[in-house]
C-alpha positions as CSV (number, residue, x, y, z in Angstrom):
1,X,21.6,21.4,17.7
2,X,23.4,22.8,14.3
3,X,22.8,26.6,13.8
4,X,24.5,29.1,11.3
5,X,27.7,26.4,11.2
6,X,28.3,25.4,14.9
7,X,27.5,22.3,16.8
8,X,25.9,23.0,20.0
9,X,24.8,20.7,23.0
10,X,22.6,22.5,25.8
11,X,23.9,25.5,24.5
12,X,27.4,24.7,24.5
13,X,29.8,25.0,21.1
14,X,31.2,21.8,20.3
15,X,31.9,22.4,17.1
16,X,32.5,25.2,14.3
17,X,32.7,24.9,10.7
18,X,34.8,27.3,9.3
19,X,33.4,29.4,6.2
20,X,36.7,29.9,4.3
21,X,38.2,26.9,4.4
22,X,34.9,24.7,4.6
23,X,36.8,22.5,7.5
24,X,35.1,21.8,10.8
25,X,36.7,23.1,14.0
26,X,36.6,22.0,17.3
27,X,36.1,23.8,20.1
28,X,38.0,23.4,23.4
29,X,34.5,22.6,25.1
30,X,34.3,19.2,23.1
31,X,35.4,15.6,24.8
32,X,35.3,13.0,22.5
33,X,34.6,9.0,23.6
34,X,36.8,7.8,26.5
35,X,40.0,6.4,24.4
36,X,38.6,8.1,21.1
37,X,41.0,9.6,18.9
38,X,41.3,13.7,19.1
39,X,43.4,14.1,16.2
40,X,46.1,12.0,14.2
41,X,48.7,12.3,11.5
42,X,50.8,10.4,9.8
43,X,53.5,11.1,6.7
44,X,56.3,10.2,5.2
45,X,59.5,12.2,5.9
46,X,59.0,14.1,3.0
47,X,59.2,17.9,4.3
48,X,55.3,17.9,4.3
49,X,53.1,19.7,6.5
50,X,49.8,18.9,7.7
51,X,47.2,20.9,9.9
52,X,45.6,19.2,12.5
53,X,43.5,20.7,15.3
54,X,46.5,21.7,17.7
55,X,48.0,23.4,14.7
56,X,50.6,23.0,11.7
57,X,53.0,20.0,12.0
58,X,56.5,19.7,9.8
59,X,57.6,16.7,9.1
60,X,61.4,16.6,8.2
61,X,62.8,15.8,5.2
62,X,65.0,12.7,4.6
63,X,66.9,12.4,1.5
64,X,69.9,11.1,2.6
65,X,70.4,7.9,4.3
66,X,72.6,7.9,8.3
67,X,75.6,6.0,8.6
68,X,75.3,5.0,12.4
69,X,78.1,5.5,14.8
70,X,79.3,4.1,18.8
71,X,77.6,7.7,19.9
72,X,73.9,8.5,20.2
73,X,72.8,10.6,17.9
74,X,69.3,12.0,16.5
75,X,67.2,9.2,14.3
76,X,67.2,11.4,11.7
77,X,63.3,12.6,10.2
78,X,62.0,11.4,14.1
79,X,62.2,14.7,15.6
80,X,59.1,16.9,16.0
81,X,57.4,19.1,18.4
82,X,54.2,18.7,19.6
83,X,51.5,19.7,21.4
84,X,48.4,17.7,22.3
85,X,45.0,19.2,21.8
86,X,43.0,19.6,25.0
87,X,41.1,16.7,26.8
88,X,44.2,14.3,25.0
89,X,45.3,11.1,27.9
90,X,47.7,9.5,25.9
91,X,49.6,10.6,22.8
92,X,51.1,7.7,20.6
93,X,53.8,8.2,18.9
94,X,55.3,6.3,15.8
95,X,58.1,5.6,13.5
96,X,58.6,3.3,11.2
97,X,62.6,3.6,9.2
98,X,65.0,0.5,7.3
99,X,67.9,-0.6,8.9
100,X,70.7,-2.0,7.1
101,X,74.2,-4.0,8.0
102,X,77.0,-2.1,7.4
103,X,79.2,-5.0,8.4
104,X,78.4,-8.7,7.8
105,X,76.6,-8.8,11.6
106,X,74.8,-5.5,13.0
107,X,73.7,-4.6,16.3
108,X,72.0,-1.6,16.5
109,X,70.1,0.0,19.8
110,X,67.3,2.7,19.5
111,X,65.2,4.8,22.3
112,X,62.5,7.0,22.7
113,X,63.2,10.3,24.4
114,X,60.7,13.0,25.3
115,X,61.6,16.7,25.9
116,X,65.2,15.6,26.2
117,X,64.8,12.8,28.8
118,X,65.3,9.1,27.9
119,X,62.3,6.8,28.4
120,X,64.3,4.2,29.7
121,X,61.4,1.4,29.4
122,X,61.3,2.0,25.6
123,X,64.7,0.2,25.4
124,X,65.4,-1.6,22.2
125,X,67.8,-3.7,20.5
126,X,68.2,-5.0,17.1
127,X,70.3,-7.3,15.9
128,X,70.9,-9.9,12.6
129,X,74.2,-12.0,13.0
130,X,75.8,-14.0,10.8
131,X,73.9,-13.0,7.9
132,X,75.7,-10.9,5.2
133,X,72.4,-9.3,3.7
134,X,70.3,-8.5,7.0
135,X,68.1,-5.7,5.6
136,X,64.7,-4.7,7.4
137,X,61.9,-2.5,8.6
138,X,61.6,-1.5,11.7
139,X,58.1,-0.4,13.2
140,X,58.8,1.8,16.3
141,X,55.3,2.6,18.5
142,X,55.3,4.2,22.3
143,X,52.5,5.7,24.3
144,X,52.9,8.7,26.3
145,X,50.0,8.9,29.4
146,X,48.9,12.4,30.8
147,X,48.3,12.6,33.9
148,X,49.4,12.2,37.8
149,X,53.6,12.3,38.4
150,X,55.9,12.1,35.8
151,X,57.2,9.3,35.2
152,X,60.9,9.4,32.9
153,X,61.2,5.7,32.8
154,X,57.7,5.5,31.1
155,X,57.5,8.5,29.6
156,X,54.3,9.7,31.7
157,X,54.1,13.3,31.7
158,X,52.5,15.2,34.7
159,X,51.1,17.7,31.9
160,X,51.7,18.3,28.9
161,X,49.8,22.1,27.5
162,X,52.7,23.1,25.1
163,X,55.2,22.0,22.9
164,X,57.9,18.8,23.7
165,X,60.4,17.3,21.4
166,X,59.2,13.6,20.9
167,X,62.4,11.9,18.7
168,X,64.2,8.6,18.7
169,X,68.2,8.3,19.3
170,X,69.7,5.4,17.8
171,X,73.4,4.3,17.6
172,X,75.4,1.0,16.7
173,X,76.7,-1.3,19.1
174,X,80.5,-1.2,18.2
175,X,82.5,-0.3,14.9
176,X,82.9,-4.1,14.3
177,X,78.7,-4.3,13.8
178,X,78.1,-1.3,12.1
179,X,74.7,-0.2,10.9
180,X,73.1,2.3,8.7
181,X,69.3,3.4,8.3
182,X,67.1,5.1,5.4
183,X,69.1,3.1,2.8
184,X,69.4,0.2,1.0
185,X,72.6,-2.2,0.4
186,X,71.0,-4.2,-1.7
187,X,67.8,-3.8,-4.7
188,X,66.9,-5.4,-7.7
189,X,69.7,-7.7,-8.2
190,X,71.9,-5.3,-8.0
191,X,75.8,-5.8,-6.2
192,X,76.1,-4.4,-2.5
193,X,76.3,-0.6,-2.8
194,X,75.4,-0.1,-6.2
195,X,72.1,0.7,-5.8
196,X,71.7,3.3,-2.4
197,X,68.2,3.4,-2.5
198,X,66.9,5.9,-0.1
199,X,63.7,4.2,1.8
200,X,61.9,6.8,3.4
201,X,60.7,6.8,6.6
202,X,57.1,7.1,7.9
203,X,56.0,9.6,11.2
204,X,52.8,9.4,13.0
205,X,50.7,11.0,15.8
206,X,47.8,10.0,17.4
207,X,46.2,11.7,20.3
208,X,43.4,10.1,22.5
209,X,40.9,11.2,24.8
């Protein structure tokens, strides 16, 4: 039944459209299909925000590109905090960034890692040897369950009601295959270096019920 703006079923609000901003919120009552998407964002790391139902979300800003090192550090533009709207089972997070050689082979190793613990299962290496142009994208995806223990080495969370820091780490293998991301060495014909082209990365979110 729709009356005066709000979605109700059996006399419970599913759904409210809001008369200033013309948008259509939901309530805390609605369940959407078993596996159905709740809410999802995704945005270049361009310093945008965008409002989804569990609130306001800024993306951070990469301008620069990240000279990798033998430490772990912070994938830079894959750090956000979030919190899944209610009735959510699994929250999917991506990232999607270019990787460059710094030397003439790289080897470069990236993780996921939820409020400060390493998912140990989302392990991954990446490597182009012998090759003195290796240049690519790389499209990181992992799948965070709700629901019964936690679970570090999968990333399962027992519950999740506020906000955790979801983020990649990254780091080379050795300073003798170095590695750099967000940046080209080489575009349009031009000589190694001469044309830094910053390639932005790309953030997404997608909760499911």
């Amino acid at each position: 039944e729709i009356k005066m703006g709000t979605l109700q079923v059996g006399g419970t609000t599913l759904a409210t459209k809001n008369s200033s901003t013309g948008k259509v919120d939901l309530s805390a009552n609605y369940r959407p299909p078993a596996g159905g998407v709740i809410e999802q964002f995704v945005s270049p790391c361009n310093g945008s925000s965008i409002t989804v139902q569990s609130g306001t979300y800024t993306v951070q800003n990469v301008t620069t590109g990240q000279a990798l090192t033998s430490n772990w550090a912070d994938l830079t533009g894959s750090v956000i905090t979030y919190t899944p709207p209610t009735g959510t089972q699994t929250v999917v997070f991506e990232f999607n960034y270019f990787l460059a050689r710094d030397d003439a082979t790289f080897i470069s190793h990236d993780k996921f890692v939820i409020g400060g613990q390493n998912v140990t299962q989302s392990y991954s290496t990446h490597a182009i040897q012998a090759s003195a142009y290796g240049e690519i994208r790389v499209h990181r995806v992992w799948a965070f369950h709700i629901g019964g223990s936690t679970d570090n080495a999968s990333g399962r969370q027992a519950t999740w009601t506020s906000g955790k820091e979801l983020k990649l780490q990254i780091r080379e293998y050795n300073d003798n295959h170095e590695a750099l991301v967000h940046q080209t060495q080489h575009w349009a014909g031009g000589d190694e270096g001469s044309n830094n082209i910053i390639s932005t990365p790309i953030i997404g979110i997608t909760a499911l019920g």
